[in-house]
Structure formats: structure tokens, C-alpha cells
Amino acid sequence: MMLPPSLEQLIQCFHRLPGIGKKTARRLAFHLLSTEGATTLLLADALREAHEKIRLCTNCFNFAEAILCPICSAPQRDSAIICVVEKPTDILNMEAGGFYNGTYHVLHGALSPLEGVGPEHLHIAELIQRAKTYAHEVILATGSSTEGEATALYIDRALKDTNIKRTRLARGIPAGSELEYLDEITLRRALEGRIHL
Amino acid sequence: MMLPPSLEQLIQCFHRLPGIGKKTARRLAFHLLSTEGATTLLLADALREAHEKIRLCTNCFNFAEAILCPICSAPQRDSAIICVVEKPTDILNMEAGGFYNGTYHVLHGALSPLEGVGPEHLHIAELIQRAKTYAHEVILATGSSTEGEATALYIDRALKDTNIKRTRLARGIPAGSELEYLDEITLRRALEGRIHL
């Protein structure tokens, strides 16, 4: 099908986004062109503005518009507790429940020798320095993938000679799940980490 | 969770698109800000350019950059056959197989008295005039929803007093489906429309 070049280009741009297939990309582009132009321009402006304004928090490397992100600059948050996550989205999930009152540190990735990601590519040095300066506890909340585990292990070792408490998020059975459908690794970890009642 | 305003705004804009939920909108926004800025600006520019350049073909009302869309301006297409569709995306599906060599007419909607969509809101008058001027056949390819059927019926009646052949896409069993899983309306139509072997 011969599409006008600017429409084809818009579809290609949408298609480059994660989880957006060829058909969805087309649907989005056609939807925007079929509606009032305001929506299209609003999205274009929002993209440009976010690109220009968003930078990384100089303390925790979360997204921010100012020097510090909203969490690092909130006086009621306990800056002596640092929760280490791989991605800024992880913070959203942690914050959704409102059960955590400490601060974060975003590594922007996880160690992966196969993909050439070493400690120097992540914000690990900044974490170590920050932790040594004022942290009582570092919660290692990287993923439970091989890369996430390796990253947690690396940071744990780097902080070994300090008095800083190092913790890792508990492994076990997720809420609402039946034993029948759980994999054996999850079950083994849940058994190993069983708690006294 | 407190997000920087420009990031929140970008998420809202994505969330307004069809099929993009809150979580997907967040994922897209965070992805764009986590990658090289070029992708973000490319999408912003593509949106603006498509918005500025894309208009409707003056003949068939498909998306176009010029006065005529690529199909209407292609000399090898048979302009005496007009396939009437509801949306520009419908053309993409028809063209994907490469089995149709006629032209199209995009109504940009279907008749819906409940939602206040009358013939004057669709490009029906232009279709009638175009058909009377040079069409041998008008293929009514509106959807098989109530609105699509009503629209086909309306156009069929409007062209009744002419010599123009009016056809409707065949109803029946879709390719690759088992009788077991088909609804009774589809089956009844397939039976009514059965063909001689």
C-alpha cells in the first residue's frame, strides 16, 4: 500500500516504541490524523517539553526537572535508607503502595558481562559514595534475574567493609497465587525463607 | 508518586491514545526518556509533520499529502469501480493482499442516529456524485455492524435509480475457522449465501 511519506514516517516512529507492533503503530497514527489536530500537536509538544526539561536527579538518578527529584527533595523522606533499583519505573511501583518512606538510587541497568555492561556503566560508584556518607541501610531491590542478582551481589560486596546494613527484598510466593501454578525456584526460595509464626 | 510535571503531561498524552492504558503510557514515556533523546525528538517531529502535511484526498477522502491520494492518482487503478469503506485503515487491509485494483471512497464513519451521525456528516453526497459521474460498480464494504449495514443500505437506495452495479462484500465463514466456534448469525449468513460448486 502506498502511504503518504509523512504518514509512513509517523507509523515507523510509533513502531520503534517498545510493545508497539506494526498494526498498533498504524492504528495510533490513523487515530491521531482522524481526530482533531490538537491531540497530535499536544503529544508533539509534550514530547519536546519532556525531552528538554527532564534530567536525572544528581543524588539518586531518578527523573527530575530540578537538580533533585521530588523524592530526594521531600524533607519527610528518610535519606538514611536507600532502596537501589534498576529503572525509574521501579520507583513508581514501590511508591504506588505508599508503604516506603526512604529514598532511592536508580542504577539505570544491571550488570551484564554478556552485553558489555560493567559497574562503570551504572551509577554504582555514586551509590557507594552516597551510602558511605549518610546511609544506615541499603535495600537491594534489583530484579531477581541473573543480572539483577549479580548486581545486588556486587553492591553487597562493595559495602562489606562498612557498618551499613545491606538487605535484599524477600523472595517468596506472590500475593494471591496458588502453589499449583508456581515454579520450583520460587517455591524453593519461599521454603528457604520461611518465617516463624 | 510525585512525578515531574512534564513527565506527567507526556504520560497523560500517551494515555489519551486508543488502547494505551495508564501502565503502557508510563512505560512509553519512561522508555523515551531513558533512551537517546533523538527518538523522542524524531517522534515529536513526525507528529508535527504529519499534522501539517496530511489532508484528505479531494476525490476519495483517504489520507493524502497532495490533492489526490496515491491510489486516486495511480493511472493503473480502475476508477470505474469504487469500494466504499468507513475508515482509512480499512483501505490498508484491502490493499495488503494486492487483489483489488479499483479505487476507494472513505466515508469517515457510519450512519448512527443514536450518536447523531446522519448522512450529512459522512462523505456520502460526494460519493453519489462521483459514482453517477463515472462508476460502473460501487462495492459497499462498510462493516457488518448495525451502523455499517444501515450505511450500506442508505447508499444502495440512493443509487437505486441509476445503472450503477451495487455490490456488498460476501458474508460467510472467515478463513481458517472451525464451525464449532462460529456464532449463529455468521453461520446463518454463510448458509444463505452458499454457492453452487
Short mmCIF file of C-alpha atoms in Angstrom, two decimals:
data_model
loop_
_atom_site.label_atom_id
_atom_site.label_comp_id
_atom_site.label_asym_id
_atom_site.label_seq_id
_atom_site.Cartn_x
_atom_site.Cartn_y
_atom_site.Cartn_z
CA MET A 1 0.00 0.00 0.00
CA MET A 2 1.33 3.39 -0.94
CA LEU A 3 1.02 5.72 2.05
CA PRO A 4 1.90 9.42 2.05
CA PRO A 5 5.57 9.70 3.24
CA SER A 6 4.82 11.74 6.36
CA LEU A 7 2.20 9.19 7.47
CA GLU A 8 4.61 6.32 6.80
CA GLN A 9 7.27 8.13 8.84
CA LEU A 10 4.88 8.63 11.77
CA ILE A 11 3.95 4.92 11.72
CA GLN A 12 7.67 3.99 11.72
CA CYS A 13 8.29 6.23 14.74
CA PHE A 14 5.45 4.65 16.72
CA HIS A 15 6.63 1.18 15.65
CA ARG A 16 10.02 1.87 17.24
CA LEU A 17 8.45 2.14 20.69
CA PRO A 18 8.51 -0.97 22.91
CA GLY A 19 5.42 -3.17 22.68
CA ILE A 20 4.03 -1.25 19.68
CA GLY A 21 3.69 -3.59 16.70
CA LYS A 22 3.13 -2.63 13.08
CA LYS A 23 -0.67 -2.80 13.40
CA THR A 24 -0.82 -0.78 16.63
CA ALA A 25 1.54 1.81 15.15
CA ARG A 26 -0.80 2.21 12.19
CA ARG A 27 -3.85 2.41 14.43
CA LEU A 28 -2.25 5.15 16.56
CA ALA A 29 -1.13 7.20 13.53
CA PHE A 30 -4.51 6.91 11.79
CA HIS A 31 -6.33 7.70 15.02
CA LEU A 32 -4.32 10.89 15.54
CA LEU A 33 -4.87 12.05 11.96
CA SER A 34 -8.58 11.25 12.14
CA THR A 35 -9.19 13.28 15.29
CA GLU A 36 -8.86 16.99 15.90
CA GLY A 37 -5.30 18.08 15.25
CA ALA A 38 -5.00 19.39 18.81
CA THR A 39 -4.24 15.91 20.20
CA THR A 40 -1.40 15.41 17.72
CA LEU A 41 0.19 18.76 18.48
CA LEU A 42 -0.29 18.26 22.23
CA LEU A 43 1.62 14.98 22.08
CA ALA A 44 4.33 16.54 19.89
CA ASP A 45 4.73 19.41 22.37
CA ALA A 46 4.69 17.08 25.39
CA LEU A 47 7.48 15.01 23.85
CA ARG A 48 9.59 18.06 23.11
CA GLU A 49 9.00 19.59 26.54
CA ALA A 50 9.79 16.39 28.42
CA HIS A 51 12.92 15.96 26.32
CA GLU A 52 14.05 19.48 27.16
CA LYS A 53 13.12 19.58 30.85
CA ILE A 54 13.74 16.08 32.18
CA ARG A 55 17.19 15.32 33.51
CA LEU A 56 18.50 12.91 36.13
CA CYS A 57 18.41 13.76 39.83
CA THR A 58 22.02 14.46 40.86
CA ASN A 59 21.52 12.46 44.06
CA CYS A 60 19.56 9.34 43.08
CA PHE A 61 19.44 9.47 39.21
CA ASN A 62 15.65 9.31 39.11
CA PHE A 63 13.93 11.54 36.51
CA ALA A 64 13.70 15.14 37.68
CA GLU A 65 13.13 18.64 36.39
CA ALA A 66 15.18 20.30 39.14
CA ILE A 67 18.62 19.38 40.50
CA LEU A 68 16.93 16.99 42.93
CA CYS A 69 13.96 14.74 42.14
CA PRO A 70 10.68 15.19 44.07
CA ILE A 71 11.58 12.31 46.41
CA CYS A 72 15.11 13.44 47.22
CA SER A 73 13.88 16.98 47.90
CA ALA A 74 11.00 15.88 50.16
CA PRO A 75 12.02 16.67 53.78
CA GLN A 76 9.83 13.89 55.26
CA ARG A 77 11.67 11.08 53.41
CA ASP A 78 14.34 9.20 55.36
CA SER A 79 17.55 9.74 53.40
CA ALA A 80 19.43 7.25 55.59
CA ILE A 81 17.61 4.39 53.87
CA ILE A 82 18.45 3.90 50.18
CA CYS A 83 16.48 1.50 48.02
CA VAL A 84 18.55 0.50 44.97
CA VAL A 85 16.52 -0.17 41.80
CA GLU A 86 17.39 -0.82 38.17
CA LYS A 87 14.98 1.55 36.43
CA PRO A 88 12.99 4.71 37.22
CA THR A 89 9.72 2.77 36.61
CA ASP A 90 10.60 0.51 39.55
CA ILE A 91 10.19 3.56 41.78
CA LEU A 92 6.62 4.03 40.53
CA ASN A 93 5.72 0.50 41.62
CA MET A 94 7.35 0.92 45.03
CA GLU A 95 5.63 4.28 45.55
CA ALA A 96 2.19 3.08 44.43
CA GLY A 97 1.52 1.41 47.78
CA GLY A 98 2.83 4.29 49.89
CA PHE A 99 4.50 1.85 52.34
CA TYR A 100 8.07 3.06 51.86
CA ASN A 101 9.43 6.27 53.32
CA GLY A 102 13.11 6.06 52.42
CA THR A 103 14.91 7.29 49.30
CA TYR A 104 16.02 5.54 46.10
CA HIS A 105 19.04 5.08 43.90
CA VAL A 106 18.49 4.29 40.23
CA LEU A 107 21.29 2.29 38.60
CA HIS A 108 19.84 2.61 35.07
CA GLY A 109 20.52 -1.00 34.25
CA ALA A 110 22.02 -4.13 35.74
CA LEU A 111 25.42 -5.77 35.40
CA SER A 112 25.57 -7.91 32.29
CA PRO A 113 29.02 -9.08 31.16
CA LEU A 114 27.44 -10.68 28.08
CA GLU A 115 26.05 -7.35 26.91
CA GLY A 116 29.15 -5.48 28.00
CA VAL A 117 27.51 -3.70 30.93
CA GLY A 118 30.09 -3.32 33.71
CA PRO A 119 29.94 -1.44 37.04
CA GLU A 120 31.35 1.65 35.31
CA HIS A 121 28.23 1.86 33.09
CA LEU A 122 25.84 2.01 36.06
CA HIS A 123 25.59 4.62 38.81
CA ILE A 124 27.24 2.26 41.30
CA ALA A 125 30.21 4.44 42.30
CA GLU A 126 27.81 7.27 43.16
CA LEU A 127 25.73 4.84 45.25
CA ILE A 128 28.73 3.63 47.22
CA GLN A 129 29.85 7.17 47.94
CA ARG A 130 26.35 8.25 48.87
CA ALA A 131 25.82 5.22 51.12
CA LYS A 132 29.15 5.70 52.90
CA THR A 133 28.33 9.37 53.51
CA TYR A 134 24.97 9.05 55.23
CA ALA A 135 23.16 5.68 54.85
CA HIS A 136 22.17 3.31 57.64
CA GLU A 137 20.62 0.78 55.30
CA VAL A 138 20.89 -0.07 51.61
CA ILE A 139 17.95 -2.14 50.32
CA LEU A 140 18.99 -4.06 47.22
CA ALA A 141 15.81 -4.10 45.14
CA THR A 142 17.28 -5.09 41.78
CA GLY A 143 15.35 -7.75 39.84
CA SER A 144 15.53 -11.47 40.51
CA SER A 145 17.02 -12.14 37.07
CA THR A 146 20.64 -13.32 36.83
CA GLU A 147 21.71 -9.73 36.06
CA GLY A 148 19.70 -8.33 38.97
CA GLU A 149 21.15 -10.88 41.38
CA ALA A 150 24.71 -10.28 40.14
CA THR A 151 24.26 -6.53 40.58
CA ALA A 152 22.95 -6.95 44.13
CA LEU A 153 25.88 -9.25 44.95
CA TYR A 154 28.38 -6.75 43.54
CA ILE A 155 26.99 -3.86 45.59
CA ASP A 156 26.74 -6.06 48.69
CA ARG A 157 30.45 -6.89 48.41
CA ALA A 158 31.43 -3.27 47.75
CA LEU A 159 29.78 -2.26 51.03
CA LYS A 160 31.09 -5.22 53.02
CA ASP A 161 33.71 -3.31 54.99
CA THR A 162 31.25 -0.70 56.22
CA ASN A 163 28.70 -0.71 59.04
CA ILE A 164 25.86 -0.14 56.59
CA LYS A 165 23.04 -2.67 56.85
CA ARG A 166 22.51 -4.40 53.49
CA THR A 167 19.15 -6.03 52.81
CA ARG A 168 17.52 -7.66 49.78
CA LEU A 169 13.77 -7.77 49.03
CA ALA A 170 12.23 -11.03 50.30
CA ARG A 171 11.74 -13.91 47.84
CA GLY A 172 8.62 -15.99 48.12
CA ILE A 173 5.10 -16.61 46.94
CA PRO A 174 3.49 -13.57 45.26
CA ALA A 175 0.17 -12.34 46.67
CA GLY A 176 -2.92 -14.22 45.52
CA SER A 177 -1.13 -17.09 43.81
CA GLU A 178 -1.81 -20.80 44.15
CA LEU A 179 1.05 -23.22 44.88
CA GLU A 180 -0.08 -25.32 41.94
CA TYR A 181 1.00 -22.69 39.41
CA LEU A 182 4.31 -21.62 40.94
CA ASP A 183 7.68 -22.62 39.51
CA GLU A 184 10.08 -24.69 41.60
CA ILE A 185 12.66 -21.93 42.06
CA THR A 186 10.07 -19.62 43.61
CA LEU A 187 8.83 -22.44 45.84
CA ARG A 188 12.35 -23.37 46.95
CA ARG A 189 13.09 -19.76 47.84
CA ALA A 190 9.78 -19.47 49.69
CA LEU A 191 10.66 -22.59 51.70
CA GLU A 192 14.21 -21.42 52.42
CA GLY A 193 12.93 -18.05 53.55
CA ARG A 194 10.02 -19.39 55.63
CA ILE A 195 9.25 -17.29 58.68
CA HIS A 196 8.49 -18.18 62.30
CA LEU A 197 4.89 -17.57 63.34
CA MET B 1 4.05 9.22 43.40
CA MET B 2 5.24 12.71 42.61
CA LEU B 3 6.44 12.86 39.01
CA PRO B 4 8.00 15.89 37.35
CA PRO B 5 5.14 17.86 35.63
CA SER B 6 6.49 17.48 32.08
CA LEU B 7 6.79 13.72 32.54
CA GLU B 8 3.27 13.53 33.97
CA GLN B 9 2.00 15.53 30.98
CA LEU B 10 3.70 13.19 28.49
CA ILE B 11 2.15 10.16 30.22
CA GLN B 12 -1.30 11.82 30.05
CA CYS B 13 -0.86 12.46 26.31
CA PHE B 14 0.05 8.83 25.61
CA HIS B 15 -2.81 7.67 27.84
CA ARG B 16 -5.28 9.56 25.62
CA LEU B 17 -4.42 7.34 22.62
CA PRO B 18 -6.71 4.36 21.92
CA GLY B 19 -5.63 1.08 23.52
CA ILE B 20 -2.91 2.77 25.64
CA GLY B 21 -3.64 2.22 29.32
CA LYS B 22 -2.06 4.02 32.27
CA LYS B 23 0.73 1.44 32.63
CA THR B 24 1.59 1.37 28.92
CA ALA B 25 1.59 5.18 28.80
CA ARG B 26 4.09 5.22 31.65
CA ARG B 27 6.24 2.57 30.01
CA LEU B 28 6.36 4.51 26.72
CA ALA B 29 7.22 7.82 28.40
CA PHE B 30 9.91 6.26 30.60
CA HIS B 31 11.32 4.36 27.64
CA LEU B 32 11.65 7.53 25.56
CA LEU B 33 13.33 9.45 28.38
CA SER B 34 15.67 6.55 29.12
CA THR B 35 16.92 6.25 25.54
CA GLU B 36 18.86 8.71 23.42
CA GLY B 37 16.86 11.91 23.03
CA ALA B 38 16.88 11.50 19.24
CA THR B 39 13.95 9.04 19.31
CA THR B 40 11.81 11.46 21.31
CA LEU B 41 12.51 14.38 19.00
CA LEU B 42 12.02 12.20 15.91
CA LEU B 43 8.55 11.22 17.11
CA ALA B 44 7.73 14.84 18.02
CA ASP B 45 8.81 15.99 14.55
CA ALA B 46 6.95 13.15 12.81
CA LEU B 47 3.75 14.10 14.63
CA ARG B 48 4.09 17.75 13.70
CA GLU B 49 4.98 17.00 10.09
CA ALA B 50 2.12 14.54 9.59
CA HIS B 51 -0.25 17.04 11.18
CA GLU B 52 0.90 19.76 8.80
CA LYS B 53 1.13 17.72 5.61
CA ILE B 54 -1.68 15.19 5.75
CA ARG B 55 -5.03 16.24 4.33
CA LEU B 56 -7.89 14.33 2.77
CA CYS B 57 -7.84 13.33 -0.91
CA THR B 58 -10.37 15.56 -2.69
CA ASN B 59 -11.66 12.58 -4.66
CA CYS B 60 -11.91 9.68 -2.18
CA PHE B 61 -11.18 11.31 1.23
CA ASN B 62 -8.32 8.93 2.01
CA PHE B 63 -5.26 10.46 3.71
CA ALA B 64 -3.03 12.27 1.21
CA GLU B 65 -0.24 14.82 1.01
CA ALA B 66 -1.22 16.05 -2.43
CA ILE B 67 -4.66 16.95 -3.83
CA LEU B 68 -5.16 13.29 -4.77
CA CYS B 69 -4.11 10.29 -2.67
CA PRO B 70 -1.58 7.79 -4.07
CA ILE B 71 -4.38 5.42 -5.14
CA CYS B 72 -6.55 8.02 -6.90
CA SER B 73 -3.53 9.36 -8.76
CA ALA B 74 -2.29 5.92 -9.87
CA PRO B 75 -3.11 5.55 -13.60
CA GLN B 76 -3.34 1.73 -13.43
CA ARG B 77 -6.21 1.73 -10.91
CA ASP B 78 -9.73 1.27 -12.31
CA SER B 79 -11.60 4.40 -11.29
CA ALA B 80 -14.92 2.97 -12.54
CA ILE B 81 -15.01 0.66 -9.52
CA ILE B 82 -15.44 2.36 -6.17
CA CYS B 83 -15.06 0.44 -2.90
CA VAL B 84 -16.83 2.31 -0.09
CA VAL B 85 -15.20 1.96 3.35
CA GLU B 86 -15.77 3.56 6.74
CA LYS B 87 -12.19 4.39 7.72
CA PRO B 88 -8.82 5.00 6.02
CA THR B 89 -7.40 1.96 7.88
CA ASP B 90 -9.88 -0.26 6.04
CA ILE B 91 -8.02 0.60 2.83
CA LEU B 92 -4.78 -0.73 4.34
CA ASN B 93 -6.39 -4.11 4.96
CA MET B 94 -7.90 -4.27 1.48
CA GLU B 95 -4.58 -3.28 -0.12
CA ALA B 96 -2.47 -5.71 1.93
CA GLY B 97 -3.45 -8.65 -0.27
CA GLY B 98 -2.99 -6.79 -3.56
CA PHE B 99 -6.13 -8.42 -5.01
CA TYR B 100 -8.12 -5.23 -5.66
CA ASN B 101 -7.41 -2.84 -8.50
CA GLY B 102 -10.29 -0.36 -8.19
CA THR B 103 -10.45 2.85 -6.19
CA TYR B 104 -11.93 3.69 -2.78
CA HIS B 105 -14.23 6.15 -1.09
CA VAL B 106 -13.76 6.80 2.63
CA LEU B 107 -16.94 7.86 4.44
CA HIS B 108 -15.09 8.65 7.72
CA GLY B 109 -17.75 6.99 9.84
CA ALA B 110 -21.05 5.16 9.55
CA LEU B 111 -24.65 6.27 9.98
CA SER B 112 -25.64 6.22 13.64
CA PRO B 113 -28.87 8.02 14.58
CA LEU B 114 -28.18 7.26 18.27
CA GLU B 115 -24.89 9.15 18.16
CA GLY B 116 -26.33 11.86 15.92
CA VAL B 117 -24.37 10.83 12.81
CA GLY B 118 -26.54 11.48 9.74
CA PRO B 119 -25.72 11.28 6.00
CA GLU B 120 -24.66 14.93 6.07
CA HIS B 121 -21.80 14.10 8.47
CA LEU B 122 -20.30 11.50 6.13
CA HIS B 123 -18.89 11.96 2.62
CA ILE B 124 -21.98 10.34 1.08
CA ALA B 125 -23.08 13.21 -1.17
CA GLU B 126 -19.61 13.29 -2.74
CA LEU B 127 -19.77 9.52 -3.27
CA ILE B 128 -23.15 9.71 -5.02
CA GLN B 129 -21.94 12.49 -7.30
CA ARG B 130 -18.67 10.68 -8.01
CA ALA B 131 -20.46 7.38 -8.70
CA LYS B 132 -23.00 8.98 -11.03
CA THR B 133 -20.22 10.69 -12.95
CA TYR B 134 -18.05 7.70 -13.83
CA ALA B 135 -18.67 4.50 -11.83
CA HIS B 136 -19.75 1.13 -13.19
CA GLU B 137 -19.77 -0.53 -9.80
CA VAL B 138 -19.96 0.58 -6.19
CA ILE B 139 -18.76 -2.06 -3.71
CA LEU B 140 -20.31 -1.41 -0.30
CA ALA B 141 -17.55 -2.52 2.08
CA THR B 142 -18.82 -0.90 5.27
CA GLY B 143 -18.67 -3.06 8.41
CA SER B 144 -21.19 -5.72 9.34
CA SER B 145 -22.27 -3.82 12.47
CA THR B 146 -25.78 -2.31 12.58
CA GLU B 147 -24.30 1.07 11.63
CA GLY B 148 -22.30 -0.41 8.76
CA GLU B 149 -25.34 -2.26 7.40
CA ALA B 150 -27.54 0.84 7.69
CA THR B 151 -24.95 2.90 5.83
CA ALA B 152 -24.72 0.33 3.02
CA LEU B 153 -28.50 0.24 2.77
CA TYR B 154 -28.71 4.02 2.62
CA ILE B 155 -26.16 4.28 -0.21
CA ASP B 156 -27.76 1.35 -2.03
CA ARG B 157 -31.10 3.18 -2.02
CA ALA B 158 -29.55 6.48 -3.08
CA LEU B 159 -28.12 4.79 -6.18
CA LYS B 160 -31.24 2.75 -6.96
CA ASP B 161 -32.40 4.83 -9.91
CA THR B 162 -29.05 4.57 -11.69
CA ASN B 163 -27.48 1.84 -13.82
CA ILE B 164 -24.59 1.50 -11.41
CA LYS B 165 -23.99 -2.03 -10.16
CA ARG B 166 -24.17 -2.13 -6.36
CA THR B 167 -22.44 -4.97 -4.52
CA ARG B 168 -21.75 -5.84 -0.89
CA LEU B 169 -18.79 -7.87 0.43
CA ALA B 170 -19.78 -11.53 0.89
CA ARG B 171 -20.79 -12.73 4.36
CA GLY B 172 -19.69 -16.17 5.46
CA ILE B 173 -17.17 -18.22 7.36
CA PRO B 174 -13.80 -16.47 7.84
CA ALA B 175 -10.68 -18.25 6.60
CA GLY B 176 -9.27 -20.92 8.91
CA SER B 177 -12.17 -21.05 11.34
CA GLU B 178 -13.95 -24.10 12.73
CA LEU B 179 -17.75 -24.28 12.60
CA GLU B 180 -17.74 -25.12 16.30
CA TYR B 181 -16.59 -21.65 17.28
CA LEU B 182 -18.72 -19.54 14.94
CA ASP B 183 -21.74 -17.56 16.10
CA GLU B 184 -25.17 -18.37 14.72
CA ILE B 185 -25.58 -15.14 12.73
CA THR B 186 -22.38 -15.83 10.80
CA LEU B 187 -23.47 -19.42 10.19
CA ARG B 188 -26.95 -18.37 9.02
CA ARG B 189 -25.44 -15.88 6.58
CA ALA B 190 -22.96 -18.47 5.32
CA LEU B 191 -25.85 -20.87 4.71
CA GLU B 192 -28.00 -18.25 2.99
CA GLY B 193 -25.10 -17.22 0.78
CA ARG B 194 -23.98 -20.76 -0.07
CA ILE B 195 -22.52 -21.14 -3.54
CA HIS B 196 -23.01 -23.74 -6.26
CA LEU B 197 -19.97 -25.95 -6.86
#
